[in-house]
Amino acid sequence: MPQLSGAVVLVTGANGGLGRHFVEQALARGAAKVYAAARRPQEWNESRVIPLALDVTDPASIRAAVAQAPDVTVLINNAGIAVESDTLLALPDEEFRNVMETNFFGPVALTKAFAPVLAASGTSAVLNIHSALSWIALTGAYSASKAALWSATNSFRVELAPQGTHVTGVHVGYIDTAMAKGVDAPKTAPEEVVRKSFDALEQGDYEVIVDDISAGVKLGLSGAISDLYPALAANAPA
């Protein structure tokens, strides 16, 4: 099972509220080095943290990151975006594509690019940040991107297992970060999300259900579609 002690970790979206906690808790668990990746990386007052410029939507930037971080043993695909007005009918195609590029194609491309690096370490891991919205379409583009990433995680889990790379997916509802600042609903502290994610990773779990929201939505997948989407009843034929 992968361990954070002695690991070389790469965190995407490291400047954000959740990303910072991934960096800090990886260090607290004994990581030998953490690549803190962001489009505009910041300076860290810690010798074990290496700021890394990375745009997950840019193939050239991904290739450069692999060249600069050839010793990664744990890849954390945390970077993601949401848009303010998110319905498939109303969202402009350009914005929809940007959400998919960042939340889906980026993590997939990064995982593929780092797969040989992870294989070289013998025991390695990929941690993908999904959402409860991977399982329920309460938004349009964001839900679609997270559902696609969940499916890709399942594929990578099977494909990377023979090389000794463990893949864990994290499902969580609202997190108390800037992305959910306008949401009036219960939120999970980012440090709790990271703690549960790292605990699960080190235990060899394949999936992390962080909160009651995610647990309830997953349970609902076995029921009727109309139970997950009560609004359908208003438009049901008489």
PDB file of C-alpha atoms in Angstrom:
ATOM      1  CA  MET A   1       0.000   0.000   0.000  1.00  0.00           C
ATOM      2  CA  PRO A   2       1.293   3.504  -0.821  1.00  0.00           C
ATOM      3  CA  GLN A   3       2.544   5.583   2.089  1.00  0.00           C
ATOM      4  CA  LEU A   4       3.113   9.318   2.339  1.00  0.00           C
ATOM      5  CA  SER A   5       6.235   8.886   4.478  1.00  0.00           C
ATOM      6  CA  GLY A   6       9.190   9.220   2.135  1.00  0.00           C
ATOM      7  CA  ALA A   7       6.949   9.819  -0.881  1.00  0.00           C
ATOM      8  CA  VAL A   8       7.479  12.366  -3.636  1.00  0.00           C
ATOM      9  CA  VAL A   9       4.110  14.015  -4.151  1.00  0.00           C
ATOM     10  CA  LEU A  10       2.789  16.224  -6.947  1.00  0.00           C
ATOM     11  CA  VAL A  11      -0.312  18.283  -6.154  1.00  0.00           C
ATOM     12  CA  THR A  12      -2.137  20.139  -8.920  1.00  0.00           C
ATOM     13  CA  GLY A  13      -4.061  23.255  -7.981  1.00  0.00           C
ATOM     14  CA  ALA A  14      -1.713  23.655  -5.041  1.00  0.00           C
ATOM     15  CA  ASN A  15      -2.472  27.351  -4.500  1.00  0.00           C
ATOM     16  CA  GLY A  16      -6.158  26.736  -3.730  1.00  0.00           C
ATOM     17  CA  GLY A  17      -7.843  26.046  -0.424  1.00  0.00           C
ATOM     18  CA  LEU A  18      -7.882  22.276  -0.835  1.00  0.00           C
ATOM     19  CA  GLY A  19      -4.538  22.120  -2.641  1.00  0.00           C
ATOM     20  CA  ARG A  20      -2.692  23.920   0.152  1.00  0.00           C
ATOM     21  CA  HIS A  21      -3.936  21.372   2.667  1.00  0.00           C
ATOM     22  CA  PHE A  22      -2.784  18.522   0.429  1.00  0.00           C
ATOM     23  CA  VAL A  23       0.693  20.050   0.371  1.00  0.00           C
ATOM     24  CA  GLU A  24       0.811  20.745   4.104  1.00  0.00           C
ATOM     25  CA  GLN A  25      -0.580  17.389   5.215  1.00  0.00           C
ATOM     26  CA  ALA A  26       1.702  15.484   2.836  1.00  0.00           C
ATOM     27  CA  LEU A  27       4.630  17.201   4.531  1.00  0.00           C
ATOM     28  CA  ALA A  28       3.191  16.452   7.977  1.00  0.00           C
ATOM     29  CA  ARG A  29       2.984  12.756   7.051  1.00  0.00           C
ATOM     30  CA  GLY A  30       6.641  12.671   6.121  1.00  0.00           C
ATOM     31  CA  ALA A  31       6.737  13.266   2.372  1.00  0.00           C
ATOM     32  CA  ALA A  32      10.319  13.672   1.165  1.00  0.00           C
ATOM     33  CA  LYS A  33       9.310  16.240  -1.437  1.00  0.00           C
ATOM     34  CA  VAL A  34       6.143  17.933  -2.677  1.00  0.00           C
ATOM     35  CA  TYR A  35       5.813  19.523  -6.099  1.00  0.00           C
ATOM     36  CA  ALA A  36       3.257  22.307  -5.588  1.00  0.00           C
ATOM     37  CA  ALA A  37       1.877  22.766  -9.087  1.00  0.00           C
ATOM     38  CA  ALA A  38      -0.217  25.674 -10.327  1.00  0.00           C
ATOM     39  CA  ARG A  39      -0.467  27.870 -13.399  1.00  0.00           C
ATOM     40  CA  ARG A  40       1.234  30.622 -11.413  1.00  0.00           C
ATOM     41  CA  PRO A  41       3.057  28.783  -8.602  1.00  0.00           C
ATOM     42  CA  GLN A  42       3.676  30.612  -5.357  1.00  0.00           C
ATOM     43  CA  GLU A  43       6.680  30.498  -3.089  1.00  0.00           C
ATOM     44  CA  TRP A  44       6.584  28.205  -0.065  1.00  0.00           C
ATOM     45  CA  ASN A  45       8.543  28.671   3.132  1.00  0.00           C
ATOM     46  CA  GLU A  46       9.568  25.012   3.200  1.00  0.00           C
ATOM     47  CA  SER A  47      12.628  23.421   1.612  1.00  0.00           C
ATOM     48  CA  ARG A  48      10.762  20.221   0.740  1.00  0.00           C
ATOM     49  CA  VAL A  49       8.228  22.092  -1.420  1.00  0.00           C
ATOM     50  CA  ILE A  50       9.152  22.668  -5.068  1.00  0.00           C
ATOM     51  CA  PRO A  51       6.930  25.204  -6.866  1.00  0.00           C
ATOM     52  CA  LEU A  52       6.059  23.882 -10.328  1.00  0.00           C
ATOM     53  CA  ALA A  53       4.435  25.782 -13.185  1.00  0.00           C
ATOM     54  CA  LEU A  54       1.724  23.587 -14.693  1.00  0.00           C
ATOM     55  CA  ASP A  55      -1.318  24.206 -16.857  1.00  0.00           C
ATOM     56  CA  VAL A  56      -3.182  20.884 -16.997  1.00  0.00           C
ATOM     57  CA  THR A  57      -4.925  21.955 -20.209  1.00  0.00           C
ATOM     58  CA  ASP A  58      -1.627  22.486 -22.071  1.00  0.00           C
ATOM     59  CA  PRO A  59       0.148  19.366 -23.419  1.00  0.00           C
ATOM     60  CA  ALA A  60       3.497  21.190 -23.594  1.00  0.00           C
ATOM     61  CA  SER A  61       3.165  22.244 -19.954  1.00  0.00           C
ATOM     62  CA  ILE A  62       2.414  18.657 -18.954  1.00  0.00           C
ATOM     63  CA  ARG A  63       5.475  17.379 -20.828  1.00  0.00           C
ATOM     64  CA  ALA A  64       7.613  20.006 -19.102  1.00  0.00           C
ATOM     65  CA  ALA A  65       6.242  18.968 -15.698  1.00  0.00           C
ATOM     66  CA  VAL A  66       7.164  15.334 -16.314  1.00  0.00           C
ATOM     67  CA  ALA A  67      10.694  16.410 -17.241  1.00  0.00           C
ATOM     68  CA  GLN A  68      11.002  18.588 -14.115  1.00  0.00           C
ATOM     69  CA  ALA A  69       9.471  16.042 -11.733  1.00  0.00           C
ATOM     70  CA  PRO A  70      10.867  12.650 -12.801  1.00  0.00           C
ATOM     71  CA  ASP A  71      10.720  11.160  -9.306  1.00  0.00           C
ATOM     72  CA  VAL A  72       7.017  11.498  -8.468  1.00  0.00           C
ATOM     73  CA  THR A  73       5.483   8.564  -6.560  1.00  0.00           C
ATOM     74  CA  VAL A  74       2.086  10.075  -5.663  1.00  0.00           C
ATOM     75  CA  LEU A  75       0.090  12.160  -8.152  1.00  0.00           C
ATOM     76  CA  ILE A  76      -2.834  14.178  -6.771  1.00  0.00           C
ATOM     77  CA  ASN A  77      -5.217  15.467  -9.446  1.00  0.00           C
ATOM     78  CA  ASN A  78      -6.830  18.259  -7.459  1.00  0.00           C
ATOM     79  CA  ALA A  79      -7.009  21.192  -9.898  1.00  0.00           C
ATOM     80  CA  GLY A  80     -10.512  22.004 -11.087  1.00  0.00           C
ATOM     81  CA  ILE A  81     -12.863  24.808 -12.028  1.00  0.00           C
ATOM     82  CA  ALA A  82     -16.569  25.558 -11.835  1.00  0.00           C
ATOM     83  CA  VAL A  83     -18.581  28.182 -13.661  1.00  0.00           C
ATOM     84  CA  GLU A  84     -21.180  30.481 -12.171  1.00  0.00           C
ATOM     85  CA  SER A  85     -24.023  29.715 -14.585  1.00  0.00           C
ATOM     86  CA  ASP A  86     -23.871  26.018 -15.361  1.00  0.00           C
ATOM     87  CA  THR A  87     -26.619  24.476 -17.447  1.00  0.00           C
ATOM     88  CA  LEU A  88     -25.899  22.579 -20.633  1.00  0.00           C
ATOM     89  CA  LEU A  89     -28.434  24.570 -22.624  1.00  0.00           C
ATOM     90  CA  ALA A  90     -27.290  28.010 -21.499  1.00  0.00           C
ATOM     91  CA  LEU A  91     -23.546  27.589 -21.058  1.00  0.00           C
ATOM     92  CA  PRO A  92     -21.519  28.805 -24.054  1.00  0.00           C
ATOM     93  CA  ASP A  93     -19.646  26.024 -25.830  1.00  0.00           C
ATOM     94  CA  GLU A  94     -16.276  27.633 -25.064  1.00  0.00           C
ATOM     95  CA  GLU A  95     -16.954  27.647 -21.324  1.00  0.00           C
ATOM     96  CA  PHE A  96     -18.239  24.075 -21.418  1.00  0.00           C
ATOM     97  CA  ARG A  97     -15.084  22.935 -23.209  1.00  0.00           C
ATOM     98  CA  ASN A  98     -12.911  24.801 -20.698  1.00  0.00           C
ATOM     99  CA  VAL A  99     -14.588  22.976 -17.801  1.00  0.00           C
ATOM    100  CA  MET A 100     -14.086  19.629 -19.518  1.00  0.00           C
ATOM    101  CA  GLU A 101     -10.460  20.433 -20.420  1.00  0.00           C
ATOM    102  CA  THR A 102      -9.613  21.368 -16.836  1.00  0.00           C
ATOM    103  CA  ASN A 103     -11.655  18.840 -14.859  1.00  0.00           C
ATOM    104  CA  PHE A 104     -11.459  15.827 -17.174  1.00  0.00           C
ATOM    105  CA  PHE A 105      -9.010  15.939 -20.065  1.00  0.00           C
ATOM    106  CA  GLY A 106      -6.309  17.577 -17.912  1.00  0.00           C
ATOM    107  CA  PRO A 107      -6.215  14.941 -15.153  1.00  0.00           C
ATOM    108  CA  VAL A 108      -6.437  12.155 -17.732  1.00  0.00           C
ATOM    109  CA  ALA A 109      -3.556  13.589 -19.762  1.00  0.00           C
ATOM    110  CA  LEU A 110      -1.474  14.154 -16.633  1.00  0.00           C
ATOM    111  CA  THR A 111      -2.053  10.615 -15.392  1.00  0.00           C
ATOM    112  CA  LYS A 112      -1.100   9.153 -18.768  1.00  0.00           C
ATOM    113  CA  ALA A 113       2.040  11.306 -18.919  1.00  0.00           C
ATOM    114  CA  PHE A 114       3.176  10.376 -15.403  1.00  0.00           C
ATOM    115  CA  ALA A 115       2.292   6.681 -15.660  1.00  0.00           C
ATOM    116  CA  PRO A 116       5.852   5.625 -16.659  1.00  0.00           C
ATOM    117  CA  VAL A 117       7.290   7.761 -13.837  1.00  0.00           C
ATOM    118  CA  LEU A 118       4.944   6.141 -11.327  1.00  0.00           C
ATOM    119  CA  ALA A 119       5.774   2.681 -12.662  1.00  0.00           C
ATOM    120  CA  ALA A 120       9.465   3.251 -12.044  1.00  0.00           C
ATOM    121  CA  SER A 121       8.926   3.724  -8.313  1.00  0.00           C
ATOM    122  CA  GLY A 122       7.417   0.269  -7.804  1.00  0.00           C
ATOM    123  CA  THR A 123       4.807   1.392  -5.271  1.00  0.00           C
ATOM    124  CA  SER A 124       2.943   4.506  -6.310  1.00  0.00           C
ATOM    125  CA  ALA A 125      -0.483   6.117  -6.259  1.00  0.00           C
ATOM    126  CA  VAL A 126      -2.882   8.446  -8.030  1.00  0.00           C
ATOM    127  CA  LEU A 127      -5.485  10.360  -6.020  1.00  0.00           C
ATOM    128  CA  ASN A 128      -8.324  11.940  -8.018  1.00  0.00           C
ATOM    129  CA  ILE A 129     -10.730  14.498  -6.572  1.00  0.00           C
ATOM    130  CA  HIS A 130     -14.239  13.752  -7.762  1.00  0.00           C
ATOM    131  CA  SER A 131     -17.464  15.064  -6.302  1.00  0.00           C
ATOM    132  CA  ALA A 132     -20.882  13.928  -5.165  1.00  0.00           C
ATOM    133  CA  LEU A 133     -21.838  15.549  -8.465  1.00  0.00           C
ATOM    134  CA  SER A 134     -20.053  12.708 -10.251  1.00  0.00           C
ATOM    135  CA  TRP A 135     -23.207  10.744  -9.437  1.00  0.00           C
ATOM    136  CA  ILE A 136     -25.952  13.371  -9.753  1.00  0.00           C
ATOM    137  CA  ALA A 137     -26.356  16.142 -12.316  1.00  0.00           C
ATOM    138  CA  LEU A 138     -27.236  19.129 -10.160  1.00  0.00           C
ATOM    139  CA  THR A 139     -25.117  21.210 -12.516  1.00  0.00           C
ATOM    140  CA  GLY A 140     -24.478  20.737 -16.205  1.00  0.00           C
ATOM    141  CA  ALA A 141     -20.844  21.014 -17.239  1.00  0.00           C
ATOM    142  CA  TYR A 142     -19.312  20.508 -13.796  1.00  0.00           C
ATOM    143  CA  SER A 143     -21.323  17.366 -13.102  1.00  0.00           C
ATOM    144  CA  ALA A 144     -20.534  16.027 -16.567  1.00  0.00           C
ATOM    145  CA  SER A 145     -16.816  16.645 -16.112  1.00  0.00           C
ATOM    146  CA  LYS A 146     -16.716  14.950 -12.716  1.00  0.00           C
ATOM    147  CA  ALA A 147     -18.768  11.999 -13.941  1.00  0.00           C
ATOM    148  CA  ALA A 148     -16.306  11.576 -16.800  1.00  0.00           C
ATOM    149  CA  LEU A 149     -13.357  11.760 -14.404  1.00  0.00           C
ATOM    150  CA  TRP A 150     -14.966   9.148 -12.145  1.00  0.00           C
ATOM    151  CA  SER A 151     -15.257   6.799 -15.117  1.00  0.00           C
ATOM    152  CA  ALA A 152     -11.656   7.468 -16.129  1.00  0.00           C
ATOM    153  CA  THR A 153     -10.530   6.779 -12.564  1.00  0.00           C
ATOM    154  CA  ASN A 154     -12.201   3.380 -12.717  1.00  0.00           C
ATOM    155  CA  SER A 155     -10.381   2.639 -15.972  1.00  0.00           C
ATOM    156  CA  PHE A 156      -7.008   3.837 -14.679  1.00  0.00           C
ATOM    157  CA  ARG A 157      -7.499   1.799 -11.510  1.00  0.00           C
ATOM    158  CA  VAL A 158      -7.596  -1.384 -13.570  1.00  0.00           C
ATOM    159  CA  GLU A 159      -4.985  -0.379 -16.154  1.00  0.00           C
ATOM    160  CA  LEU A 160      -2.355   0.866 -13.679  1.00  0.00           C
ATOM    161  CA  ALA A 161      -2.696  -1.918 -11.097  1.00  0.00           C
ATOM    162  CA  PRO A 162      -0.261  -4.274 -12.893  1.00  0.00           C
ATOM    163  CA  GLN A 163       2.537  -1.698 -12.622  1.00  0.00           C
ATOM    164  CA  GLY A 164       1.965  -1.242  -8.878  1.00  0.00           C
ATOM    165  CA  THR A 165       0.107   2.071  -9.055  1.00  0.00           C
ATOM    166  CA  HIS A 166      -2.875   2.306  -6.724  1.00  0.00           C
ATOM    167  CA  VAL A 167      -5.708   4.661  -7.762  1.00  0.00           C
ATOM    168  CA  THR A 168      -8.065   6.260  -5.242  1.00  0.00           C
ATOM    169  CA  GLY A 169     -11.079   8.449  -6.013  1.00  0.00           C
ATOM    170  CA  VAL A 170     -12.465  11.010  -3.562  1.00  0.00           C
ATOM    171  CA  HIS A 171     -16.169  11.914  -3.490  1.00  0.00           C
ATOM    172  CA  VAL A 172     -17.279  14.912  -1.470  1.00  0.00           C
ATOM    173  CA  GLY A 173     -20.110  17.421  -1.431  1.00  0.00           C
ATOM    174  CA  TYR A 174     -19.501  21.085  -0.685  1.00  0.00           C
ATOM    175  CA  ILE A 175     -16.061  22.021   0.653  1.00  0.00           C
ATOM    176  CA  ASP A 176     -15.512  25.196   2.648  1.00  0.00           C
ATOM    177  CA  THR A 177     -13.260  26.854   0.048  1.00  0.00           C
ATOM    178  CA  ALA A 178     -13.587  29.798  -2.328  1.00  0.00           C
ATOM    179  CA  MET A 179     -15.241  27.604  -4.981  1.00  0.00           C
ATOM    180  CA  ALA A 180     -18.286  27.092  -2.733  1.00  0.00           C
ATOM    181  CA  LYS A 181     -18.363  30.523  -1.105  1.00  0.00           C
ATOM    182  CA  GLY A 182     -21.791  31.330  -2.541  1.00  0.00           C
ATOM    183  CA  VAL A 183     -23.397  28.054  -1.470  1.00  0.00           C
ATOM    184  CA  ASP A 184     -25.765  28.093   1.495  1.00  0.00           C
ATOM    185  CA  ALA A 185     -25.453  24.474   2.571  1.00  0.00           C
ATOM    186  CA  PRO A 186     -23.384  22.348   4.975  1.00  0.00           C
ATOM    187  CA  LYS A 187     -19.713  22.316   3.983  1.00  0.00           C
ATOM    188  CA  THR A 188     -16.810  20.088   4.926  1.00  0.00           C
ATOM    189  CA  ALA A 189     -13.575  21.678   6.117  1.00  0.00           C
ATOM    190  CA  PRO A 190     -10.805  21.201   3.526  1.00  0.00           C
ATOM    191  CA  GLU A 191      -8.417  19.809   6.126  1.00  0.00           C
ATOM    192  CA  GLU A 192     -10.952  17.048   6.898  1.00  0.00           C
ATOM    193  CA  VAL A 193     -11.274  16.183   3.200  1.00  0.00           C
ATOM    194  CA  VAL A 194      -7.503  15.846   2.903  1.00  0.00           C
ATOM    195  CA  ARG A 195      -7.149  13.865   6.134  1.00  0.00           C
ATOM    196  CA  LYS A 196      -9.778  11.338   5.080  1.00  0.00           C
ATOM    197  CA  SER A 197      -8.281  11.144   1.588  1.00  0.00           C
ATOM    198  CA  PHE A 198      -4.772  10.433   2.844  1.00  0.00           C
ATOM    199  CA  ASP A 199      -6.038   7.963   5.450  1.00  0.00           C
ATOM    200  CA  ALA A 200      -7.851   6.037   2.727  1.00  0.00           C
ATOM    201  CA  LEU A 201      -4.887   6.152   0.369  1.00  0.00           C
ATOM    202  CA  GLU A 202      -2.532   4.740   2.979  1.00  0.00           C
ATOM    203  CA  GLN A 203      -5.066   2.028   3.842  1.00  0.00           C
ATOM    204  CA  GLY A 204      -5.239   0.978   0.197  1.00  0.00           C
ATOM    205  CA  ASP A 205      -8.868   2.023  -0.260  1.00  0.00           C
ATOM    206  CA  TYR A 206     -10.135   2.578  -3.779  1.00  0.00           C
ATOM    207  CA  GLU A 207     -12.791   5.112  -2.887  1.00  0.00           C
ATOM    208  CA  VAL A 208     -13.302   7.819  -0.274  1.00  0.00           C
ATOM    209  CA  ILE A 209     -16.837   8.878   0.667  1.00  0.00           C
ATOM    210  CA  VAL A 210     -16.080  12.005   2.668  1.00  0.00           C
ATOM    211  CA  ASP A 211     -19.515  13.175   3.798  1.00  0.00           C
ATOM    212  CA  ASP A 212     -23.168  12.236   4.235  1.00  0.00           C
ATOM    213  CA  ILE A 213     -24.131  14.024   1.018  1.00  0.00           C
ATOM    214  CA  SER A 214     -21.875  11.788  -1.072  1.00  0.00           C
ATOM    215  CA  ALA A 215     -22.971   8.669   0.803  1.00  0.00           C
ATOM    216  CA  GLY A 216     -26.636   9.506   0.231  1.00  0.00           C
ATOM    217  CA  VAL A 217     -26.201  10.209  -3.468  1.00  0.00           C
ATOM    218  CA  LYS A 218     -24.272   6.974  -4.004  1.00  0.00           C
ATOM    219  CA  LEU A 219     -26.982   5.031  -2.220  1.00  0.00           C
ATOM    220  CA  GLY A 220     -29.579   6.689  -4.443  1.00  0.00           C
ATOM    221  CA  LEU A 221     -27.946   5.300  -7.584  1.00  0.00           C
ATOM    222  CA  SER A 222     -29.602   1.955  -6.886  1.00  0.00           C
ATOM    223  CA  GLY A 223     -33.061   3.517  -6.857  1.00  0.00           C
ATOM    224  CA  ALA A 224     -35.341   5.037  -9.448  1.00  0.00           C
ATOM    225  CA  ILE A 225     -34.113   7.978 -11.540  1.00  0.00           C
ATOM    226  CA  SER A 226     -37.128   9.981 -10.382  1.00  0.00           C
ATOM    227  CA  ASP A 227     -35.963   9.610  -6.773  1.00  0.00           C
ATOM    228  CA  LEU A 228     -32.662  11.278  -7.631  1.00  0.00           C
ATOM    229  CA  TYR A 229     -34.386  13.962  -9.722  1.00  0.00           C
ATOM    230  CA  PRO A 230     -37.715  14.909  -8.088  1.00  0.00           C
ATOM    231  CA  ALA A 231     -38.172  17.724 -10.616  1.00  0.00           C
ATOM    232  CA  LEU A 232     -38.990  15.083 -13.223  1.00  0.00           C
ATOM    233  CA  ALA A 233     -42.339  14.498 -11.524  1.00  0.00           C
ATOM    234  CA  ALA A 234     -43.500  18.008 -12.459  1.00  0.00           C
ATOM    235  CA  ASN A 235     -43.067  17.193 -16.139  1.00  0.00           C
ATOM    236  CA  ALA A 236     -44.273  13.609 -16.078  1.00  0.00           C
ATOM    237  CA  PRO A 237     -47.123  12.733 -18.429  1.00  0.00           C
ATOM    238  CA  ALA A 238     -50.553  12.632 -16.803  1.00  0.00           C
TER     239      ALA A 238
END
